[in-house]
Coordinates of C-alpha atoms in Angstrom, one line a residue:
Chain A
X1 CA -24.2 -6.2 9.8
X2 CA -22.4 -7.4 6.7
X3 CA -19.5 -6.0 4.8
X4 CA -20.4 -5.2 1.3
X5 CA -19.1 -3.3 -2.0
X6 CA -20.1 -0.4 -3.4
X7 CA -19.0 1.9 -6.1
X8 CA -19.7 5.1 -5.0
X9 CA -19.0 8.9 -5.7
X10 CA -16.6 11.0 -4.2
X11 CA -17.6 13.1 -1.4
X12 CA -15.3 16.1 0.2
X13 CA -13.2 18.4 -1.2
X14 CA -10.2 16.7 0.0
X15 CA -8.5 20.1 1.3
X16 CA -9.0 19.1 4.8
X17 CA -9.0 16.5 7.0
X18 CA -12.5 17.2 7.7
X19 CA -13.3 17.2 4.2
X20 CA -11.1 15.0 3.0
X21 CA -12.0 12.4 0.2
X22 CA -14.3 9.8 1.0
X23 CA -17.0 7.5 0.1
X24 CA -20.1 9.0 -0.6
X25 CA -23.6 7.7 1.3
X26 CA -20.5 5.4 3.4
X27 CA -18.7 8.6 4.9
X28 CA -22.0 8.9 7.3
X29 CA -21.9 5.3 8.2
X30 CA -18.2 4.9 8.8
X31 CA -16.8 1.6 9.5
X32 CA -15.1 1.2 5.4
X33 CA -12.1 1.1 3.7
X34 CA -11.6 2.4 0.1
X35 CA -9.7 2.8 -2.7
X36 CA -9.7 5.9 -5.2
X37 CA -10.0 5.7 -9.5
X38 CA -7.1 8.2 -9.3
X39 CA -8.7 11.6 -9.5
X40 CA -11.6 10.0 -11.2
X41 CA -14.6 10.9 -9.1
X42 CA -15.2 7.0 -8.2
X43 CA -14.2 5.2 -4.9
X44 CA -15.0 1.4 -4.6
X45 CA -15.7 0.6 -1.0
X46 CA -16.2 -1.8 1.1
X47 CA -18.3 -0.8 4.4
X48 CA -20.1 -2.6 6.8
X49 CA -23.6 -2.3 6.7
X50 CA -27.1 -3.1 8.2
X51 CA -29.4 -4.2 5.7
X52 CA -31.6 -1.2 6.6
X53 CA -28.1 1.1 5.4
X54 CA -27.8 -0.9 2.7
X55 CA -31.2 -0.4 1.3
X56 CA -30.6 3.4 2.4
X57 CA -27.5 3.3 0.0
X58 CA -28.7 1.3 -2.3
X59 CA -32.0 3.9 -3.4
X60 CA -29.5 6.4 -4.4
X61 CA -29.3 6.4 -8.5
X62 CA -25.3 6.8 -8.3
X63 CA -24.2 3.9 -6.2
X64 CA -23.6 0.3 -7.9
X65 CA -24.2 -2.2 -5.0
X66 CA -22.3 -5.5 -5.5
X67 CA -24.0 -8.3 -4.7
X68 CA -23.3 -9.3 -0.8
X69 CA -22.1 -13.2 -1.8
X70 CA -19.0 -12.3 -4.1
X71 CA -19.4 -15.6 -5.6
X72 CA -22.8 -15.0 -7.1
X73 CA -22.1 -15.5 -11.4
X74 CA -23.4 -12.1 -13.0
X75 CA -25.7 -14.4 -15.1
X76 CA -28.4 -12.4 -16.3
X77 CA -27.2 -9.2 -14.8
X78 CA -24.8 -8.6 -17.3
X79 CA -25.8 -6.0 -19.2
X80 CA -26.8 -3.9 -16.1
X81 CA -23.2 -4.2 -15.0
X82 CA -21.3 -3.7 -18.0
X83 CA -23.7 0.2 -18.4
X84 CA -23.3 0.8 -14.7
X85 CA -19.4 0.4 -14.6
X86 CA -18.6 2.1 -18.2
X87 CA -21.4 4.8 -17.1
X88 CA -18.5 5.5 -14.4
X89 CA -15.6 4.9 -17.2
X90 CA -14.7 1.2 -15.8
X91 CA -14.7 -0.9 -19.2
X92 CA -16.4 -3.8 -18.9
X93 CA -16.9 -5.1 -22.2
X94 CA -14.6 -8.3 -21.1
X95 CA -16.9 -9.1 -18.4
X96 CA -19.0 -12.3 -19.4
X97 CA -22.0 -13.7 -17.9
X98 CA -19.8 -16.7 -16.0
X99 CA -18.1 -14.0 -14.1
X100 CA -18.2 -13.7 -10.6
X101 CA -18.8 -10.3 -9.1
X102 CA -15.0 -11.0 -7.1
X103 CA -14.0 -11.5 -10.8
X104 CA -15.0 -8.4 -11.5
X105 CA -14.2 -6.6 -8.3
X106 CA -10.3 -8.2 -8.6
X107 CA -10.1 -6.7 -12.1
X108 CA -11.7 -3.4 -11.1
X109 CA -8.5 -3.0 -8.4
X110 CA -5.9 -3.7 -10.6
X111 CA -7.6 -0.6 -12.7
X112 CA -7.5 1.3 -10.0
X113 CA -4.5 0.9 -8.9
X114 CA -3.3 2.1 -12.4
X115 CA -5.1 5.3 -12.0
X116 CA -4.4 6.3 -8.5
X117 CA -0.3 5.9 -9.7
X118 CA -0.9 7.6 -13.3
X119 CA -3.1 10.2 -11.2
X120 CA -0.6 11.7 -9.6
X121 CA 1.8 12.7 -13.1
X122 CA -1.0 13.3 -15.3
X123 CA -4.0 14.4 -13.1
X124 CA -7.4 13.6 -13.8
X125 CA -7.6 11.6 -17.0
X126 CA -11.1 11.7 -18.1
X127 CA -11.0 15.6 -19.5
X128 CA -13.9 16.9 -20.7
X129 CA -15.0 14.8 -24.1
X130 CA -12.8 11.7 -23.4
X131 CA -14.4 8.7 -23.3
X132 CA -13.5 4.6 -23.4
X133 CA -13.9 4.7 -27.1
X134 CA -11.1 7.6 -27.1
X135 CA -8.1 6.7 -28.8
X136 CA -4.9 6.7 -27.9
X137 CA -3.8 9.0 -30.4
X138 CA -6.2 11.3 -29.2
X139 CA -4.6 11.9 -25.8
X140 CA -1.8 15.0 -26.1
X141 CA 1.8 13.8 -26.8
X142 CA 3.0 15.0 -23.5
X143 CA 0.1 13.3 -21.3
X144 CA 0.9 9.7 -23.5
X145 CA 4.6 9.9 -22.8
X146 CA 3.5 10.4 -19.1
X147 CA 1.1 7.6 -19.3
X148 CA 4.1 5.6 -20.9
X149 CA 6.3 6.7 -18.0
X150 CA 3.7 5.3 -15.8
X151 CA 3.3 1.6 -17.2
X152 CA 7.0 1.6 -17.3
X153 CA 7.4 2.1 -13.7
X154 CA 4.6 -0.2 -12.6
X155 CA 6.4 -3.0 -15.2
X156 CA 3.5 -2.8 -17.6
X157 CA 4.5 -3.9 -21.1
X158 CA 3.3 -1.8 -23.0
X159 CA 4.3 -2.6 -26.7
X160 CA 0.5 -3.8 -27.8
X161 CA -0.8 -0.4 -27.3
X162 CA -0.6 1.7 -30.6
X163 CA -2.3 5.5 -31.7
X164 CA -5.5 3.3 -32.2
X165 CA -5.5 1.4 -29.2
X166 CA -9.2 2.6 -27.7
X167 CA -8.8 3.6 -24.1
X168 CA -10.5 0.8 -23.4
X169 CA -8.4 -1.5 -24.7
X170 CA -5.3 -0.1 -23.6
X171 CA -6.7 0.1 -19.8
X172 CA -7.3 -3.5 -20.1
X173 CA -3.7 -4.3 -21.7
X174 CA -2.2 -2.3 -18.4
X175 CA -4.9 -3.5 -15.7
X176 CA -4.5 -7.1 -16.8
X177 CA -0.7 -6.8 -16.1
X178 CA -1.0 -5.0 -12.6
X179 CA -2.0 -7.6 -9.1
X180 CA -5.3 -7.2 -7.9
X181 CA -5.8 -5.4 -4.5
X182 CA -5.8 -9.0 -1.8
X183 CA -8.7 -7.5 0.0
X184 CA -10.4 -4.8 0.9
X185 CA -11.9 -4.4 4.7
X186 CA -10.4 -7.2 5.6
X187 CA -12.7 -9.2 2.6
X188 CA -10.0 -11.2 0.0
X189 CA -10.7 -10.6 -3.4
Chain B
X1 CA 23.6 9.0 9.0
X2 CA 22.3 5.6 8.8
X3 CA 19.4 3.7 9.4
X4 CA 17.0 3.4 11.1
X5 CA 16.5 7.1 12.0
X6 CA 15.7 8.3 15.3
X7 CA 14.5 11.4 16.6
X8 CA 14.0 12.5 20.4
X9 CA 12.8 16.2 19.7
X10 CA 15.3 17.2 22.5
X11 CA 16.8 20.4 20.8
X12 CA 15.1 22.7 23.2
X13 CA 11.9 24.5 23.4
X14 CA 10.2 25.7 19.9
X15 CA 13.4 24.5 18.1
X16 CA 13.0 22.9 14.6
X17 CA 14.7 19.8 14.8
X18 CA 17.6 19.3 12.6
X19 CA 18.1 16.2 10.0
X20 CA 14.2 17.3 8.5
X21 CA 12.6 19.2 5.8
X22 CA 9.3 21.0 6.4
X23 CA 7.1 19.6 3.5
X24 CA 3.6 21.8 4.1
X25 CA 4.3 24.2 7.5
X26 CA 6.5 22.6 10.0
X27 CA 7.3 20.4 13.2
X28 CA 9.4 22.0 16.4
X29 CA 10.3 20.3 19.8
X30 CA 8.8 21.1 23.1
X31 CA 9.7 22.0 26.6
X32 CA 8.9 18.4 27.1
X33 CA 11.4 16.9 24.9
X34 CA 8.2 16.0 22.6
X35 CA 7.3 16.8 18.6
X36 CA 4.9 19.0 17.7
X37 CA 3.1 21.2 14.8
X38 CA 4.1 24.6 14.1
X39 CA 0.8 25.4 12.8
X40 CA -2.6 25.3 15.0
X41 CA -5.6 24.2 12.8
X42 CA -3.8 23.1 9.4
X43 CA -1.1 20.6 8.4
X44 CA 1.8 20.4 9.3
X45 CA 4.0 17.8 7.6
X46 CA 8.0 16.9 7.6
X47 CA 10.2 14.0 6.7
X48 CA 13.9 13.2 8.3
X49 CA 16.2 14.1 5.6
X50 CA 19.2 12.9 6.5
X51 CA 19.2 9.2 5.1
X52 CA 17.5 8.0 2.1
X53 CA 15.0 5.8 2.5
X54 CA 14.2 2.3 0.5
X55 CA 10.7 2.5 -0.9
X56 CA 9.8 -0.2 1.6
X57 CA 9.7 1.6 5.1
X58 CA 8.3 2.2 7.9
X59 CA 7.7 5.7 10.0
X60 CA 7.1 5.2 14.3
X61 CA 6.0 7.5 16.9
X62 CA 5.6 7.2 20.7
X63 CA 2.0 8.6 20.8
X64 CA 1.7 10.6 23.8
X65 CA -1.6 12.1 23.6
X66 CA -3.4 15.3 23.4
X67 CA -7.0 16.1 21.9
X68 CA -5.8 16.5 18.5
X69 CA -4.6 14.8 15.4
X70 CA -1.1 13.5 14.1
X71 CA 0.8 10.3 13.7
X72 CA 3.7 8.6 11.6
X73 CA 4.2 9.5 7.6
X74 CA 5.9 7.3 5.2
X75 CA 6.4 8.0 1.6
X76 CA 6.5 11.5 2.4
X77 CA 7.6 13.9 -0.6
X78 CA 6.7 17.2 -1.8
X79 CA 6.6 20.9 -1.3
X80 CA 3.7 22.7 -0.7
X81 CA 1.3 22.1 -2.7
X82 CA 3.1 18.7 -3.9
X83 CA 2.9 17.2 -0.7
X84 CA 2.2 13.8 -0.4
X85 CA 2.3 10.7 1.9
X86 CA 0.5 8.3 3.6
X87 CA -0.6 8.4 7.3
X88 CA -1.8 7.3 10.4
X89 CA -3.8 10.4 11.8
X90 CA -4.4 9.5 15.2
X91 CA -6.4 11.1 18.1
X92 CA -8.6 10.1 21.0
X93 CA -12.1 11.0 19.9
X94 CA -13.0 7.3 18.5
X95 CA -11.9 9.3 14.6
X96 CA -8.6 7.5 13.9
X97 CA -7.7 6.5 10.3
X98 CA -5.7 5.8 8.0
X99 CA -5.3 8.8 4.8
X100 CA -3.1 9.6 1.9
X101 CA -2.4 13.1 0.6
X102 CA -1.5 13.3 -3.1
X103 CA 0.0 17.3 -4.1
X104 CA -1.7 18.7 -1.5
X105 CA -5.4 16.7 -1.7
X106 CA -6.6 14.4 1.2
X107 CA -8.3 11.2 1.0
X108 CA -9.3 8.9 4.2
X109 CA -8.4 5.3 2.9
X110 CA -9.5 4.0 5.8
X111 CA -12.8 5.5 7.7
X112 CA -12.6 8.2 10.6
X113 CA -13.1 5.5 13.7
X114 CA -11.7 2.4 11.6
X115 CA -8.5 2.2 13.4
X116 CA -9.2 2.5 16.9
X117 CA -7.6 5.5 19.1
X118 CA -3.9 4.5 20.6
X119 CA -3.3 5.0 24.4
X120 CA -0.7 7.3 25.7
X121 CA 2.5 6.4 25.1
X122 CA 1.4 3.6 22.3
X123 CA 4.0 3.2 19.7
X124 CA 2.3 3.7 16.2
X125 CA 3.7 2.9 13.2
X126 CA 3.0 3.1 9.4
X127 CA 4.8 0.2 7.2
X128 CA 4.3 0.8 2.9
X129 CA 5.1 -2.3 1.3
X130 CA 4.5 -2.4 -2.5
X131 CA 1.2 -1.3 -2.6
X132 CA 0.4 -2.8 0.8
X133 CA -0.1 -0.1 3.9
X134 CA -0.3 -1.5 7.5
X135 CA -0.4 0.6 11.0
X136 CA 0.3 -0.8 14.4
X137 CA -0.3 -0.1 17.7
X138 CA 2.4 -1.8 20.0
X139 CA 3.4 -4.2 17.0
X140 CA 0.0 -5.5 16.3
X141 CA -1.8 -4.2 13.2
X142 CA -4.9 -1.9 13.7
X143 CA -7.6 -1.6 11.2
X144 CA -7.3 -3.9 7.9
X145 CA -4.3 -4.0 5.2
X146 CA -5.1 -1.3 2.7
X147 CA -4.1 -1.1 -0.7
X148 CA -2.7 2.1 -2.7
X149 CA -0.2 2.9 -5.9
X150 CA -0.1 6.6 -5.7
X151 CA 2.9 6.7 -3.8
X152 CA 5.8 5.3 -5.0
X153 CA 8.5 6.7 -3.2
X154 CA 10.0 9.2 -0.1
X155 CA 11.0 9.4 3.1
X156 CA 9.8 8.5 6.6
X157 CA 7.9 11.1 8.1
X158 CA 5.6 12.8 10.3
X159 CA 2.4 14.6 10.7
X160 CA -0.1 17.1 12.9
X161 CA -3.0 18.3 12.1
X162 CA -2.9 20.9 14.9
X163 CA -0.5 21.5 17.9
X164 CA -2.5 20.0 20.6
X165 CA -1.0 16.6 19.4
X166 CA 2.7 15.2 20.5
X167 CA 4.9 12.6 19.8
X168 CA 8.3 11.3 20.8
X169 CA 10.6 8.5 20.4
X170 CA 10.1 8.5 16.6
X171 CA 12.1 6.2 14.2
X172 CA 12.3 5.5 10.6
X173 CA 13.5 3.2 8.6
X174 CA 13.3 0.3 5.6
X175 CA 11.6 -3.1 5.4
X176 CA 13.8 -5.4 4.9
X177 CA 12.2 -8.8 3.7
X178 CA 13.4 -12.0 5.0
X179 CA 16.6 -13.2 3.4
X180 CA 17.6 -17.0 2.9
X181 CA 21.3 -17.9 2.2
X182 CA 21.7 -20.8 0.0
X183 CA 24.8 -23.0 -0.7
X184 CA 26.3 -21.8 -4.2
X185 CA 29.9 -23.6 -4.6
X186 CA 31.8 -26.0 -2.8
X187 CA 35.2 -25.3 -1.3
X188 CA 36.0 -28.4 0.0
X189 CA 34.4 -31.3 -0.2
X190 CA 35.8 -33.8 2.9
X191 CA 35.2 -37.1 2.5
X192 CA 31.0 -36.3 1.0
X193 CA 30.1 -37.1 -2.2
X194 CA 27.1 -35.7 -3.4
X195 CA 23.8 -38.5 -4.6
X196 CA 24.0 -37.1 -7.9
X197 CA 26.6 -35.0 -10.3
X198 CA 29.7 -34.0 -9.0
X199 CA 28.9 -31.1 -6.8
X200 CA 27.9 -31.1 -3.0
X201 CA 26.3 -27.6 -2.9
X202 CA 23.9 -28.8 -5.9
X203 CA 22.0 -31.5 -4.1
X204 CA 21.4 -29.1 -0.7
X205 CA 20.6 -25.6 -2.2
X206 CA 16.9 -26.2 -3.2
X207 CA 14.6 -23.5 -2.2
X208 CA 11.6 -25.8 -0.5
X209 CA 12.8 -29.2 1.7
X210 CA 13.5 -32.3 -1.3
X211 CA 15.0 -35.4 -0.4
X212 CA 15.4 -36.3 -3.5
X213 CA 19.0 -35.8 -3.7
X214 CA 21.7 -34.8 -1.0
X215 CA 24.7 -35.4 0.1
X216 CA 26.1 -38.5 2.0
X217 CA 28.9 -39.4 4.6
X218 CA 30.9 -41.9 5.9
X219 CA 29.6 -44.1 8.4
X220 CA 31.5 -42.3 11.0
X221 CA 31.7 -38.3 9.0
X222 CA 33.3 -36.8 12.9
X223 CA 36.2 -35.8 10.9
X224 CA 34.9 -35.7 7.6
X225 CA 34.6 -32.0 7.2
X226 CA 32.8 -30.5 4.1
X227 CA 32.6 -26.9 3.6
X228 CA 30.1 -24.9 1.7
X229 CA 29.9 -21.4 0.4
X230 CA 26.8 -19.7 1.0
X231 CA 25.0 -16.9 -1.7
X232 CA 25.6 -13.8 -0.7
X233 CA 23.0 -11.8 1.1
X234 CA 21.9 -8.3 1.5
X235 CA 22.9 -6.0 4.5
X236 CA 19.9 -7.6 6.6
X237 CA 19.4 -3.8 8.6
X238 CA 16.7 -4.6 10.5
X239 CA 15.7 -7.7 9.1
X240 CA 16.2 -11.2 9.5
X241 CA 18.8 -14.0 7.7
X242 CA 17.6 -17.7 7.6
X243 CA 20.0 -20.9 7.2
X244 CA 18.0 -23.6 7.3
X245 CA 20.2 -27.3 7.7
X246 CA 18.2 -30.7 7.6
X247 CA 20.0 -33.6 8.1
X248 CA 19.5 -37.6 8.2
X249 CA 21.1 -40.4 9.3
X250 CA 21.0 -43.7 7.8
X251 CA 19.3 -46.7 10.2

């Protein structure tokens, strides 16, 4: 058994206890902990696996395994990593070869951690036809102000975001001002 | 009222107890003395509403069994559909966990089995700390520290998922982090004179231990009495205050 990280869909319906939101492929294994993108349908997860699970999970074309040693450099892998998490509207354009995946993993809570606070004013945020490359300006005045409301009450500055901040961008002006998640299953980030 | 709350459910049989607001159905005492769900089969959610809570707080329950679900809330807010918190939903089928409900949807943060069942009469309790949720059984922490932002604030709480579930002996009530009192003016100074400037309580109120400068006596200080004012502190609640005095003597 090993504890590993995935990024995973939602499973559930979350109107139940029994069918509450969890980590999809992981909910039949149990044994995880996991944090939600807000009402993004993404959880990252960390479950402990057998390498037979793993390989189980791993087959399925919407699961992003992280490596098992956290303090592998994504080298060569880069571009794989960057499509995987944009393809699940985590930008990743910052993310350079001479990374580690826990680099990447400690950013990737801090991101979360914005959504699942924004989430609860504002809802889900990726409506239909909103993407990364999405302005700011794009997003209805009322939603923005909400957004703004948000950062304010985390104690993000938010003064370098403008109408043509990309949502990229501007998740990466917030993120990098939020802490990253200490662990997750017990494994520090 | 004042904290910490506490609740014995003692009101009398199928009695909502006062000093709480039903979020999402409700909570009534027992013939037992005990809390319990109004609502077989759903949720059943309520926070004490008499104090207000500091975001940092804590929710207990004496668990006293049954073959359902429910535990302590904290951060609980809401109506309806609104309702939120985070919770320990304990049992005793080996499906214990720790969950969040954000206006009115349900996700397990931590896996069905991750926190192991309590024992009858257990006390469980739910600390939110910044971002940071814990639960304990018995004052030692069950399952791993799990991070969350969607809360940010509410009340300490409770929850059922069904009425087969009881508690007693709840409490709530706020974190209070450890406080340290520091010297901040001197009101008299004895016969000390300080290694450095002209002010006593400026060469002892560094936050880590320095030797680098302090204050000195008389060979013989058992009547040289200096006298320090401290920086004011918090209302500790439940909390602790630290003075911490080092002192040396010259060979």
């Amino acid at each position: 058994m090993a504890k590993r990280f995935y990024i995973v869909p939602k499973s559930g319906d979350g109107l139940t206890k029994d069918t509450a939101f969890r980590p999809k492929y992981l909910d039949a294994i149990g044994g995880w902990a996991a944090m939600d993108l807000g009402l993004e349908p993404t959880m990252l997860v960390c479950g402990e696996v057998t390498n037979a699970q793993h390989t189980s999970i791993n087959a399925n074309a919407d699961v992003i395994a992280v490596p098992q040693n956290l303090d592998t450099q994504v080298g060569a892998n880069l571009a794989t990593v960057q499509a995987n998490l944009e393809s699940v509207n985590i930008p990743a354009d910052w993310i350079t070869s001479g990374m580690t995946y826990r680099d990447v993993l400690r950013w990737i809570t801090r991101l979360f951690v914005f959504h699942q606070r924004a989430a609860r004013l504002i809802g889900k945020f990726f409506a239909a036809g909103f993407t990364l490359d999405s302005l700011i300006g794009d997003i209805p005045q009322e939603k923005r102000q909400q957004l703004n409301s948000v950062a304010q009450n985390l104690g993000i500055d938010t003064s370098a975001i403008t109408l043509s901040t990309t949502v990229r961008q501007a998740f990466r002006i917030l993120a990098d001002q939020l802490p990253a998640a200490p662990s997750l299953n017990g494994v520090q980030l | 009222m004042s904290l910490p709350a506490t609740e014995d459910f003692n009101e009398g049989n199928g009695v909502t107890p006062a000093n709480w607001t039903e979020v999402y159905n409700g909570i009534q005492c027992t013939s037992l003395d005990r809390g319990k769900a109004d609502t077989p089969a759903d949720y059943n959610i309520a926070y004490w509403a008499s104090d207000v809570f500091s975001n940092d707080q804590y929710a207990q329950a004496r668990y006293v069994g049954g073959n359902g679900y429910g535990g302590p809330a904290a951060r609980v807010s809401g109506s309806g559909g609104t309702r939120s918190a985070y919770y320990a939903l304990l049992g005793q089928v080996g499906a214990s966990r720790l969950s969040k409900v954000v206006n009115g949807a349900i996700t397990d943060l931590i896996a069905p089995g991750g926190i192991s069942d309590p024992v009858n009469n257990d006390i469980a309790k739910v600390t939110v700390e910044g971002t940071s949720i814990k639960v304990y059984y018995q004052g030692v922490q069950q399952g791993t520290t799990q991070t969350d932002s969607s809360l940010a604030s509410g009340s300490a709480g409770v929850i059922f998922f069904d009425t087969n579930t009881e508690l007693d002996d709840w409490e709530g009530g706020n974190l209070v982090a450890s406080q340290f009192a520091r010297p901040d003016s001197d009101v008299a100074d004895g016969a000390w004179t300080p290694s450095t400037g002209s002010d006593l309580y400026a060469v002892v109120d560094e936050t880590s231990a320095d030797d680098a400068d302090y204050m000195r006596s008389a060979m013989s200080p058992v009547n040289d009495l200096a006298k320090l004012a401290l920086s004011t502190l918090g209302t500790p609640g439940d909390g602790t205050v630290t003075l911490r005095v080092r002192h040396r003597r010259a060979p």
